[in-house]
PDB file of C-alpha atoms in Angstrom:
ATOM      1  CA  MET A  83     117.649 103.402  54.343  1.00 61.00           C
ATOM      2  CA  GLY A  84     115.889 102.150  51.244  1.00 73.00           C
ATOM      3  CA  PRO A  85     115.902  98.478  50.177  1.00 79.00           C
ATOM      4  CA  LYS A  86     118.961  98.868  47.933  1.00 83.00           C
ATOM      5  CA  THR A  87     120.925 100.797  50.549  1.00 86.00           C
ATOM      6  CA  SER A  88     119.976  98.292  53.251  1.00 86.00           C
ATOM      7  CA  LYS A  89     121.120  95.429  51.043  1.00 89.00           C
ATOM      8  CA  VAL A  90     124.509  97.077  50.496  1.00 91.00           C
ATOM      9  CA  TYR A  91     124.783  97.712  54.253  1.00 89.00           C
ATOM     10  CA  GLU A  92     124.120  94.038  55.004  1.00 89.00           C
ATOM     11  CA  THR A  93     126.591  92.978  52.295  1.00 91.00           C
ATOM     12  CA  LEU A  94     129.451  95.068  53.687  1.00 91.00           C
ATOM     13  CA  ARG A  95     128.563  94.150  57.266  1.00 89.00           C
ATOM     14  CA  ALA A  96     128.655  90.444  56.353  1.00 88.00           C
ATOM     15  CA  ARG A  97     132.042  90.866  54.677  1.00 88.00           C
ATOM     16  CA  LEU A  98     133.451  92.537  57.775  1.00 87.00           C
ATOM     17  CA  ALA A  99     132.004  89.852  60.045  1.00 83.00           C
ATOM     18  CA  ALA A 100     133.461  87.104  57.831  1.00 82.00           C
ATOM     19  CA  GLY A 101     136.917  88.683  57.960  1.00 82.00           C
ATOM     20  CA  GLU A 102     137.165  89.361  54.243  1.00 86.00           C
ATOM     21  CA  TYR A 103     138.937  92.579  55.211  1.00 83.00           C
ATOM     22  CA  ALA A 104     141.752  92.045  57.718  1.00 79.00           C
ATOM     23  CA  VAL A 105     142.366  94.293  60.722  1.00 78.00           C
ATOM     24  CA  GLY A 106     143.937  97.519  59.478  1.00 73.00           C
ATOM     25  CA  ASP A 107     142.989  96.861  55.853  1.00 80.00           C
ATOM     26  CA  LYS A 108     141.795  99.790  53.794  1.00 82.00           C
ATOM     27  CA  LEU A 109     138.446  99.281  52.079  1.00 87.00           C
ATOM     28  CA  PRO A 110     138.283  99.631  48.298  1.00 88.00           C
ATOM     29  CA  SER A 111     137.766 103.200  47.102  1.00 86.00           C
ATOM     30  CA  GLU A 112     134.275 104.698  46.989  1.00 87.00           C
ATOM     31  CA  ARG A 113     134.428 104.575  43.179  1.00 87.00           C
ATOM     32  CA  THR A 114     135.249 100.858  43.265  1.00 91.00           C
ATOM     33  CA  LEU A 115     132.463 100.086  45.746  1.00 91.00           C
ATOM     34  CA  VAL A 116     129.946 102.158  43.785  1.00 91.00           C
ATOM     35  CA  GLU A 117     130.690 100.194  40.624  1.00 91.00           C
ATOM     36  CA  GLU A 118     130.895  96.810  42.354  1.00 91.00           C
ATOM     37  CA  LEU A 119     127.749  97.154  44.466  1.00 91.00           C
ATOM     38  CA  GLY A 120     125.641  99.136  42.002  1.00 90.00           C
ATOM     39  CA  ILE A 121     124.833 101.967  44.382  1.00 90.00           C
ATOM     40  CA  GLY A 122     125.082 105.749  44.223  1.00 89.00           C
ATOM     41  CA  ARG A 123     127.925 107.501  46.033  1.00 86.00           C
ATOM     42  CA  THR A 124     125.578 109.395  48.376  1.00 86.00           C
ATOM     43  CA  ALA A 125     123.831 106.181  49.413  1.00 88.00           C
ATOM     44  CA  LEU A 126     127.176 104.418  49.812  1.00 90.00           C
ATOM     45  CA  ARG A 127     128.416 107.154  52.136  1.00 86.00           C
ATOM     46  CA  GLN A 128     125.258 106.722  54.195  1.00 86.00           C
ATOM     47  CA  VAL A 129     126.094 103.021  54.568  1.00 89.00           C
ATOM     48  CA  LEU A 130     129.737 103.712  55.445  1.00 88.00           C
ATOM     49  CA  THR A 131     128.728 106.361  57.983  1.00 83.00           C
ATOM     50  CA  ARG A 132     126.480 103.875  59.739  1.00 84.00           C
ATOM     51  CA  LEU A 133     129.245 101.249  59.812  1.00 87.00           C
ATOM     52  CA  VAL A 134     131.565 103.838  61.359  1.00 83.00           C
ATOM     53  CA  SER A 135     128.955 104.744  63.993  1.00 77.00           C
ATOM     54  CA  GLU A 136     128.661 101.052  64.890  1.00 80.00           C
ATOM     55  CA  GLY A 137     132.426 100.743  65.306  1.00 78.00           C
ATOM     56  CA  LEU A 138     132.818  98.345  62.373  1.00 85.00           C
ATOM     57  CA  LEU A 139     134.883 100.839  60.365  1.00 86.00           C
ATOM     58  CA  GLU A 140     137.090 103.815  61.157  1.00 81.00           C
ATOM     59  CA  VAL A 141     138.054 106.740  58.971  1.00 73.00           C
ATOM     60  CA  ARG A 142     141.634 107.782  58.282  1.00 60.00           C
ATOM     61  CA  GLY A 143     141.932 111.083  56.449  1.00 51.00           C
ATOM     62  CA  ARG A 144     139.321 112.008  53.895  1.00 52.00           C
ATOM     63  CA  SER A 145     137.089 109.162  52.699  1.00 59.00           C
ATOM     64  CA  SER A 146     139.633 106.484  53.617  1.00 73.00           C
ATOM     65  CA  TYR A 147     137.826 103.698  55.471  1.00 83.00           C
ATOM     66  CA  ARG A 148     139.727 100.970  57.336  1.00 82.00           C
ATOM     67  CA  VAL A 149     138.937  97.993  59.538  1.00 86.00           C
ATOM     68  CA  PRO A 150     139.632  99.121  63.139  1.00 81.00           C
ATOM     69  CA  GLY A 151     141.874  97.342  65.542  1.00 73.00           C
ATOM     70  CA  ALA A 152     145.333  97.970  64.106  1.00 63.00           C
ATOM     71  CA  VAL A 153     147.736  99.320  66.725  1.00 68.00           C
ATOM     72  CA  SER A 154     151.279 100.615  66.608  1.00 75.00           C
ATOM     73  CA  VAL A 155     152.368  99.657  70.141  1.00 79.00           C
ATOM     74  CA  GLN A 156     154.052  96.274  70.490  1.00 79.00           C
ATOM     75  CA  ARG A 157     153.426  93.767  73.271  1.00 77.00           C
ATOM     76  CA  PRO A 158     156.342  93.735  75.735  1.00 88.00           C
ATOM     77  CA  GLU A 159     158.360  90.519  75.737  1.00 87.00           C
ATOM     78  CA  GLY A 160     160.264  88.694  78.456  1.00 90.00           C
ATOM     79  CA  LEU A 161     157.756  89.232  81.274  1.00 90.00           C
ATOM     80  CA  GLU A 162     156.584  86.229  83.278  1.00 93.00           C
ATOM     81  CA  PRO A 163     153.003  85.613  84.470  1.00 92.00           C
ATOM     82  CA  TRP A 164     152.115  84.865  88.070  1.00 94.00           C
ATOM     83  CA  ARG A 165     152.212  81.190  89.004  1.00 95.00           C
ATOM     84  CA  ILE A 166     148.995  79.782  90.483  1.00 95.00           C
ATOM     85  CA  HIS A 167     149.730  76.855  92.829  1.00 97.00           C
ATOM     86  CA  GLY A 168     146.151  76.158  93.858  1.00 96.00           C
ATOM     87  CA  GLU A 169     142.758  77.528  94.827  1.00 96.00           C
ATOM     88  CA  ARG A 170     140.142  76.728  97.450  1.00 97.00           C
ATOM     89  CA  ASP A 171     136.563  77.804  98.059  1.00 97.00           C
ATOM     90  CA  VAL A 172     135.717  79.912 101.106  1.00 97.00           C
ATOM     91  CA  TYR A 173     132.051  80.463 100.237  1.00 97.00           C
ATOM     92  CA  ASP A 174     129.899  79.390  97.288  1.00 97.00           C
ATOM     93  CA  ASN A 175     126.267  79.783  96.259  1.00 96.00           C
ATOM     94  CA  ARG A 176     124.324  80.328  93.017  1.00 94.00           C
ATOM     95  CA  TRP A 177     125.273  84.028  92.826  1.00 94.00           C
ATOM     96  CA  VAL A 178     128.824  84.370  94.082  1.00 96.00           C
ATOM     97  CA  ARG A 179     131.884  82.253  94.856  1.00 97.00           C
ATOM     98  CA  LEU A 180     134.638  83.516  97.155  1.00 98.00           C
ATOM     99  CA  GLN A 181     137.981  81.747  96.821  1.00 97.00           C
ATOM    100  CA  LEU A 182     141.558  81.953  98.102  1.00 98.00           C
ATOM    101  CA  TRP A 183     144.245  81.414  95.481  1.00 97.00           C
ATOM    102  CA  ASP A 184     147.826  80.419  96.271  1.00 97.00           C
ATOM    103  CA  VAL A 185     149.794  82.721  93.930  1.00 97.00           C
ATOM    104  CA  GLU A 186     153.437  83.548  93.291  1.00 97.00           C
ATOM    105  CA  PRO A 187     154.339  86.738  91.377  1.00 96.00           C
ATOM    106  CA  PRO A 188     157.761  86.728  89.655  1.00 95.00           C
ATOM    107  CA  GLY A 189     160.467  87.453  92.208  1.00 93.00           C
ATOM    108  CA  VAL A 190     158.018  87.629  95.123  1.00 95.00           C
ATOM    109  CA  GLU A 191     157.189  85.084  97.821  1.00 96.00           C
ATOM    110  CA  ARG A 192     153.941  83.218  97.246  1.00 96.00           C
ATOM    111  CA  PHE A 193     150.850  84.266  99.187  1.00 97.00           C
ATOM    112  CA  GLU A 194     147.066  83.775  99.264  1.00 97.00           C
ATOM    113  CA  HIS A 195     144.896  86.224  97.349  1.00 97.00           C
ATOM    114  CA  HIS A 196     141.095  86.569  97.520  1.00 97.00           C
ATOM    115  CA  VAL A 197     139.241  85.991  94.230  1.00 97.00           C
ATOM    116  CA  VAL A 198     135.518  86.623  93.735  1.00 97.00           C
ATOM    117  CA  ARG A 199     133.830  84.729  90.903  1.00 96.00           C
ATOM    118  CA  LEU A 200     130.592  86.211  89.575  1.00 96.00           C
ATOM    119  CA  HIS A 201     128.461  85.398  86.552  1.00 96.00           C
ATOM    120  CA  HIS A 202     129.058  86.067  82.869  1.00 95.00           C
ATOM    121  CA  VAL A 203     127.014  89.176  81.933  1.00 96.00           C
ATOM    122  CA  ALA A 204     125.686  90.740  78.713  1.00 96.00           C
ATOM    123  CA  ILE A 205     124.730  94.455  78.452  1.00 97.00           C
ATOM    124  CA  THR A 206     122.892  96.099  75.553  1.00 97.00           C
ATOM    125  CA  ALA A 207     122.746  99.688  74.294  1.00 97.00           C
ATOM    126  CA  VAL A 208     120.005 100.203  71.713  1.00 97.00           C
ATOM    127  CA  THR A 209     119.799 103.520  69.836  1.00 95.00           C
ATOM    128  CA  ASP A 210     117.150 104.859  67.476  1.00 95.00           C
ATOM    129  CA  ASP A 211     116.916 107.287  64.533  1.00 92.00           C
ATOM    130  CA  GLN A 212     116.372 110.192  66.931  1.00 94.00           C
ATOM    131  CA  ASP A 213     119.785 109.752  68.591  1.00 94.00           C
ATOM    132  CA  ARG A 214     118.305 108.297  71.759  1.00 97.00           C
ATOM    133  CA  VAL A 215     119.303 105.254  73.784  1.00 98.00           C
ATOM    134  CA  LEU A 216     116.944 102.843  75.553  1.00 97.00           C
ATOM    135  CA  MET A 217     117.507 103.034  79.325  1.00 97.00           C
ATOM    136  CA  MET A 218     115.951 102.204  82.682  1.00 96.00           C
ATOM    137  CA  TRP A 219     115.693 104.399  85.790  1.00 95.00           C
ATOM    138  CA  ARG A 220     116.262 102.045  88.717  1.00 93.00           C
ATOM    139  CA  TYR A 221     117.057 101.925  92.419  1.00 93.00           C
ATOM    140  CA  ARG A 222     120.186 100.012  93.437  1.00 93.00           C
ATOM    141  CA  PHE A 223     120.210  99.205  97.138  1.00 92.00           C
ATOM    142  CA  VAL A 224     123.974  98.579  97.416  1.00 93.00           C
ATOM    143  CA  PRO A 225     124.974 102.205  96.632  1.00 93.00           C
ATOM    144  CA  LYS A 226     121.512 103.306  97.902  1.00 94.00           C
ATOM    145  CA  GLN A 227     120.944 105.297  94.730  1.00 94.00           C
ATOM    146  CA  PHE A 228     118.586 105.801  91.809  1.00 95.00           C
ATOM    147  CA  GLY A 229     120.157 106.030  88.365  1.00 96.00           C
ATOM    148  CA  TRP A 230     120.015 105.174  84.674  1.00 97.00           C
ATOM    149  CA  GLU A 231     121.088 101.745  83.406  1.00 96.00           C
ATOM    150  CA  LEU A 232     121.122  99.812  80.170  1.00 97.00           C
ATOM    151  CA  PRO A 233     119.280  96.478  80.069  1.00 96.00           C
ATOM    152  CA  GLY A 234     121.377  93.403  80.697  1.00 95.00           C
ATOM    153  CA  GLY A 235     121.751  90.297  82.773  1.00 95.00           C
ATOM    154  CA  ILE A 236     123.344  86.935  83.410  1.00 95.00           C
ATOM    155  CA  VAL A 237     124.300  84.627  80.540  1.00 94.00           C
ATOM    156  CA  ASP A 238     122.652  81.290  81.282  1.00 94.00           C
ATOM    157  CA  GLU A 239     124.755  78.136  81.039  1.00 90.00           C
ATOM    158  CA  GLY A 240     125.093  77.161  77.375  1.00 88.00           C
ATOM    159  CA  GLU A 241     123.471  80.392  76.185  1.00 90.00           C
ATOM    160  CA  ASP A 242     125.068  82.582  73.531  1.00 89.00           C
ATOM    161  CA  PRO A 243     125.741  86.067  74.994  1.00 90.00           C
ATOM    162  CA  ALA A 244     124.003  87.644  71.986  1.00 90.00           C
ATOM    163  CA  ASP A 245     120.854  85.673  72.854  1.00 93.00           C
ATOM    164  CA  THR A 246     121.175  86.881  76.448  1.00 94.00           C
ATOM    165  CA  ALA A 247     121.469  90.482  75.282  1.00 95.00           C
ATOM    166  CA  LEU A 248     118.298  90.154  73.199  1.00 95.00           C
ATOM    167  CA  ARG A 249     116.355  88.257  75.862  1.00 95.00           C
ATOM    168  CA  GLU A 250     117.224  90.608  78.707  1.00 95.00           C
ATOM    169  CA  THR A 251     116.368  93.692  76.663  1.00 96.00           C
ATOM    170  CA  VAL A 252     112.912  92.326  75.874  1.00 95.00           C
ATOM    171  CA  GLU A 253     112.285  91.104  79.440  1.00 94.00           C
ATOM    172  CA  GLU A 254     113.395  94.327  81.104  1.00 94.00           C
ATOM    173  CA  THR A 255     112.038  96.935  78.660  1.00 94.00           C
ATOM    174  CA  GLY A 256     109.421  95.356  76.394  1.00 94.00           C
ATOM    175  CA  TRP A 257     111.430  96.488  73.326  1.00 96.00           C
ATOM    176  CA  ARG A 258     113.053  94.021  70.896  1.00 96.00           C
ATOM    177  CA  PRO A 259     116.252  95.243  69.163  1.00 95.00           C
ATOM    178  CA  LYS A 260     116.216  94.951  65.371  1.00 92.00           C
ATOM    179  CA  SER A 261     119.933  94.139  65.292  1.00 87.00           C
ATOM    180  CA  LEU A 262     122.772  93.611  67.736  1.00 87.00           C
ATOM    181  CA  GLU A 263     126.521  93.978  67.307  1.00 84.00           C
ATOM    182  CA  HIS A 264     129.094  92.773  69.835  1.00 82.00           C
ATOM    183  CA  VAL A 265     131.606  95.565  70.471  1.00 84.00           C
ATOM    184  CA  VAL A 266     133.804  94.539  73.420  1.00 85.00           C
ATOM    185  CA  SER A 267     134.435  91.978  76.156  1.00 86.00           C
ATOM    186  CA  TYR A 268     136.014  93.119  79.409  1.00 91.00           C
ATOM    187  CA  GLN A 269     136.462  92.444  83.127  1.00 94.00           C
ATOM    188  CA  PRO A 270     135.146  95.269  85.385  1.00 94.00           C
ATOM    189  CA  MET A 271     137.388  94.595  88.430  1.00 94.00           C
ATOM    190  CA  VAL A 272     140.287  92.628  87.005  1.00 92.00           C
ATOM    191  CA  GLY A 273     142.445  92.685  90.158  1.00 93.00           C
ATOM    192  CA  MET A 274     140.190  90.497  92.284  1.00 96.00           C
ATOM    193  CA  VAL A 275     136.837  89.793  90.572  1.00 96.00           C
ATOM    194  CA  ASP A 276     136.184  87.383  87.698  1.00 95.00           C
ATOM    195  CA  SER A 277     132.995  88.536  85.927  1.00 95.00           C
ATOM    196  CA  PRO A 278     133.220  88.589  82.097  1.00 93.00           C
ATOM    197  CA  HIS A 279     131.090  91.378  80.599  1.00 95.00           C
ATOM    198  CA  GLU A 280     129.926  91.393  76.960  1.00 92.00           C
ATOM    199  CA  ILE A 281     128.799  94.712  75.475  1.00 93.00           C
ATOM    200  CA  PHE A 282     126.358  94.834  72.561  1.00 92.00           C
ATOM    201  CA  VAL A 283     125.129  97.824  70.569  1.00 92.00           C
ATOM    202  CA  GLY A 284     122.028  97.812  68.389  1.00 91.00           C
ATOM    203  CA  HIS A 285     120.117 100.250  66.231  1.00 89.00           C
ATOM    204  CA  GLY A 286     116.345 100.352  66.198  1.00 92.00           C
ATOM    205  CA  ALA A 287     113.790  98.391  68.218  1.00 95.00           C
ATOM    206  CA  GLU A 288     110.109  97.518  68.134  1.00 95.00           C
ATOM    207  CA  LYS A 289     107.740  97.508  71.089  1.00 96.00           C
ATOM    208  CA  VAL A 290     106.614  93.922  71.653  1.00 95.00           C
ATOM    209  CA  GLY A 291     104.896  94.278  75.019  1.00 92.00           C
ATOM    210  CA  GLU A 292     105.396  95.352  78.588  1.00 90.00           C
ATOM    211  CA  PRO A 293     108.418  94.347  80.687  1.00 89.00           C
ATOM    212  CA  THR A 294     108.039  90.874  82.167  1.00 86.00           C
ATOM    213  CA  ASP A 295     110.874  91.208  84.677  1.00 75.00           C
ATOM    214  CA  LEU A 296     109.211  93.709  87.008  1.00 69.00           C
ATOM    215  CA  GLU A 297     111.979  93.535  89.612  1.00 68.00           C
ATOM    216  CA  GLU A 298     114.494  94.742  87.014  1.00 63.00           C
ATOM    217  CA  ALA A 299     112.407  97.060  84.876  1.00 61.00           C
ATOM    218  CA  GLY A 300     111.891 100.293  86.826  1.00 77.00           C
ATOM    219  CA  HIS A 301     111.020 103.254  84.570  1.00 92.00           C
ATOM    220  CA  ILE A 302     111.749 102.809  80.831  1.00 95.00           C
ATOM    221  CA  GLU A 303     112.725 105.770  78.671  1.00 96.00           C
ATOM    222  CA  TRP A 304     114.486 106.658  75.408  1.00 97.00           C
ATOM    223  CA  VAL A 305     117.184 109.036  76.662  1.00 97.00           C
ATOM    224  CA  PRO A 306     118.818 111.563  74.262  1.00 97.00           C
ATOM    225  CA  LEU A 307     122.478 110.732  73.672  1.00 96.00           C
ATOM    226  CA  ALA A 308     123.178 114.451  74.075  1.00 95.00           C
ATOM    227  CA  ASP A 309     122.202 114.053  77.757  1.00 97.00           C
ATOM    228  CA  ILE A 310     124.764 111.337  78.489  1.00 96.00           C
ATOM    229  CA  PRO A 311     127.712 113.614  79.431  1.00 95.00           C
ATOM    230  CA  GLY A 312     125.465 115.546  81.816  1.00 96.00           C
ATOM    231  CA  LEU A 313     124.061 112.382  83.398  1.00 96.00           C
ATOM    232  CA  MET A 314     127.608 111.107  83.804  1.00 95.00           C
ATOM    233  CA  ALA A 315     128.675 114.347  85.498  1.00 95.00           C
ATOM    234  CA  ARG A 316     125.705 114.044  87.888  1.00 95.00           C
ATOM    235  CA  GLY A 317     126.680 110.476  88.760  1.00 95.00           C
ATOM    236  CA  GLU A 318     123.390 109.083  87.463  1.00 96.00           C
ATOM    237  CA  LEU A 319     124.808 106.373  85.187  1.00 96.00           C
ATOM    238  CA  LEU A 320     124.996 103.125  87.176  1.00 93.00           C
ATOM    239  CA  GLY A 321     127.260 100.194  86.422  1.00 94.00           C
ATOM    240  CA  SER A 322     130.425  99.768  84.399  1.00 95.00           C
ATOM    241  CA  GLY A 323     128.578  98.043  81.542  1.00 96.00           C
ATOM    242  CA  THR A 324     126.360 101.082  81.071  1.00 97.00           C
ATOM    243  CA  LEU A 325     129.362 103.417  81.046  1.00 97.00           C
ATOM    244  CA  VAL A 326     131.462 101.278  78.680  1.00 96.00           C
ATOM    245  CA  ALA A 327     128.637 100.885  76.157  1.00 96.00           C
ATOM    246  CA  LEU A 328     127.659 104.570  76.176  1.00 97.00           C
ATOM    247  CA  LEU A 329     131.260 105.790  75.965  1.00 95.00           C
ATOM    248  CA  HIS A 330     131.764 103.482  72.976  1.00 91.00           C
ATOM    249  CA  ILE A 331     128.768 105.018  71.202  1.00 92.00           C
ATOM    250  CA  LEU A 332     129.830 108.589  71.995  1.00 92.00           C
ATOM    251  CA  ALA A 333     133.412 107.933  70.880  1.00 87.00           C
ATOM    252  CA  ALA A 334     132.250 106.419  67.589  1.00 81.00           C
ATOM    253  CA  ARG A 335     129.970 109.373  66.919  1.00 79.00           C
ATOM    254  CA  ARG A 336     132.702 111.858  67.799  1.00 75.00           C
ATOM    255  CA  THR A 337     135.068 110.144  65.354  1.00 65.00           C
ATOM    256  CA  GLN A 338     132.357 110.258  62.718  1.00 61.00           C
ATOM    257  CA  GLY A 339     131.697 113.952  63.411  1.00 61.00           C
ATOM    258  CA  LEU A 340     135.379 114.893  63.191  1.00 50.00           C
ATOM    259  CA  THR A 341     135.640 113.055  59.883  1.00 48.00           C
ATOM    260  CA  THR A 342     132.588 114.611  58.260  1.00 51.00           C
ATOM    261  CA  SER A 343     133.665 118.097  59.347  1.00 52.00           C
ATOM    262  CA  HIS A 344     136.860 117.868  57.308  1.00 51.00           C
TER     263      HIS A 344
END
């Protein structure tokens, strides 16, 4: 992108981040944006395409851009949550806490349920202009397996997850992302384990040195996004954070491809 195009990209991205367009809102027409922002239609489409690929916009029909997140399904009403009467620690250290919770589901006798509390985690997928993603080939002793992972790690107390995502990427790969966008928060094992995961996606990175976290680093490589389905089929993508982030990127690009083919 040239300076003018980059400025328009940052302008629209800032508007979306500030909530100037509500969830489900349709963006102004291309003609309106061209006149308002002083940019050519081809350059504007380049900006909009990038915003779609980052999940900040979605396309409905031909050249109709909307803020994603609107859904048609309604939340069911009248259902009661489980009652939690108490909790007690069984085991606790700096990495993991095992607890027993005294719970009572609606219409069911109360009982004790194991709960595992782990750390808050941030995972980062960084792509480049060659449709590659920055990954690490590592050995994980629990499944006794080598595989590809995205950089990520524990959010320190008081640390912003976005700062964690940036810090861990630099420490584990030696590459610093040029930008980061938060795309989703989720729990990987919601039935028993409490471990909030934050997924970030970035575009572009600069090499700032060698990995400083040698235990985590392994082999660093820019992996073609076209290889991701094959690596998934071979079982070589390790960790739910890696899968969630990569599936998000592939889904966004598929949506973009379907739109541009019409």
